[in-house]
GROMACS .gro file of C-alpha atoms in nm:
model
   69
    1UNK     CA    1   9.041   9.487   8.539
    2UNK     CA    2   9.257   9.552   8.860
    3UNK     CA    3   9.636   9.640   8.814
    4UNK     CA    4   9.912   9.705   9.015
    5UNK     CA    5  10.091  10.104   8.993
    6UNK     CA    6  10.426  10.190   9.065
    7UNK     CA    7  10.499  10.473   9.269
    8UNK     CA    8  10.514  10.714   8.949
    9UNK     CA    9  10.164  10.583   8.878
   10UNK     CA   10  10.061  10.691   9.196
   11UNK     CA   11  10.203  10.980   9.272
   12UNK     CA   12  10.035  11.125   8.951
   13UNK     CA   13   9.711  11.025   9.003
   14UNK     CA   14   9.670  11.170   9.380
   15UNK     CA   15   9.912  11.448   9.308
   16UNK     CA   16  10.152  11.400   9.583
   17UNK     CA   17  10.520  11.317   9.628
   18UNK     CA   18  10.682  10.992   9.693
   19UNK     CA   19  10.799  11.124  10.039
   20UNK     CA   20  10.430  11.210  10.152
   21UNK     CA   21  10.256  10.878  10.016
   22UNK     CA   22  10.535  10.666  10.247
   23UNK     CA   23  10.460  10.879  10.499
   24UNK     CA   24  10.118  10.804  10.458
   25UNK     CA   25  10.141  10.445  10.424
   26UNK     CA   26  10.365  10.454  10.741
   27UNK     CA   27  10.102  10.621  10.939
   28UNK     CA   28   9.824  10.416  10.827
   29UNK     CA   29   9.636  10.682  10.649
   30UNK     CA   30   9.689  10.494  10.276
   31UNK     CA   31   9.683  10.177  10.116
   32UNK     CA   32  10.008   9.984  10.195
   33UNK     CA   33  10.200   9.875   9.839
   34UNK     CA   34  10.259   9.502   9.801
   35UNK     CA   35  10.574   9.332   9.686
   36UNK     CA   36  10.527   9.197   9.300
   37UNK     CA   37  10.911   9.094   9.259
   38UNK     CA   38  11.159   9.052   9.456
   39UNK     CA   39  11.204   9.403   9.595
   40UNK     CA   40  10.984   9.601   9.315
   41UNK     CA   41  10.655   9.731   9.538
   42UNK     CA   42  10.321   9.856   9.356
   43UNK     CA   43   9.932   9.924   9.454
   44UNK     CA   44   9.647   9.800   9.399
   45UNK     CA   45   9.452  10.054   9.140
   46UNK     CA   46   9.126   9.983   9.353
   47UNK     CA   47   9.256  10.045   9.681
   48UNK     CA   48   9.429  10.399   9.601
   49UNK     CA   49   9.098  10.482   9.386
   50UNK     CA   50   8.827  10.441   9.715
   51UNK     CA   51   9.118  10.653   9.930
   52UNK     CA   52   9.069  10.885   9.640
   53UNK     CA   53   8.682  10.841   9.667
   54UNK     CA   54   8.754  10.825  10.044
   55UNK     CA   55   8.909  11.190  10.072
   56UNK     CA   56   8.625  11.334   9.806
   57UNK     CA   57   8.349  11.204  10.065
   58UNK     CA   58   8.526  11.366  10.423
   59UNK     CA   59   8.582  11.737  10.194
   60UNK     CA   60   8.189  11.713  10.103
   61UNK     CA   61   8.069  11.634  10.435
   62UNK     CA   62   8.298  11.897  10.606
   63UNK     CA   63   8.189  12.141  10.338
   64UNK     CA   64   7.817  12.088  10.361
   65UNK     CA   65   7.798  12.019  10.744
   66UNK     CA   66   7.913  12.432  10.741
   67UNK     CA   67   7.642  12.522  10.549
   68UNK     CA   68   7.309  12.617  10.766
   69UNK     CA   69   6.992  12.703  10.685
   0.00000   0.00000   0.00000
């Protein structure tokens, strides 16, 4: 079932502030919110969960491209 979060939504489930997840949107670097009602923004569940699976992937790689055998 997709659903849309508000910011509080989001900012608990990544664990960052309001101030970094705009920045982040403003850079490019995170799903951009999309306007539900008049000015009232929310995500899309599904987008902020693959940067979430997203971010999980690049720390693995980094973590066992150090490794050598």
């Amino acid at each position: 079932i997709m659903r849309f979060l508000r910011i509080n939504e989001v900012r608990e489930r990544i664990g960052l502030g309001r101030t970094s997840i705009y920045k982040m949107v403003n850079e490019g670097t995170f799903p951009k919110p999309v306007r539900v009602l008049g000015k009232k923004v929310a995500w899309v569940d599904s987008e902020v969960d693959e940067w979430m699976l997203e971010r999980i992937a690049e720390q693995r790689d980094e973590v066992i491209s150090e490794i050598s055998y």
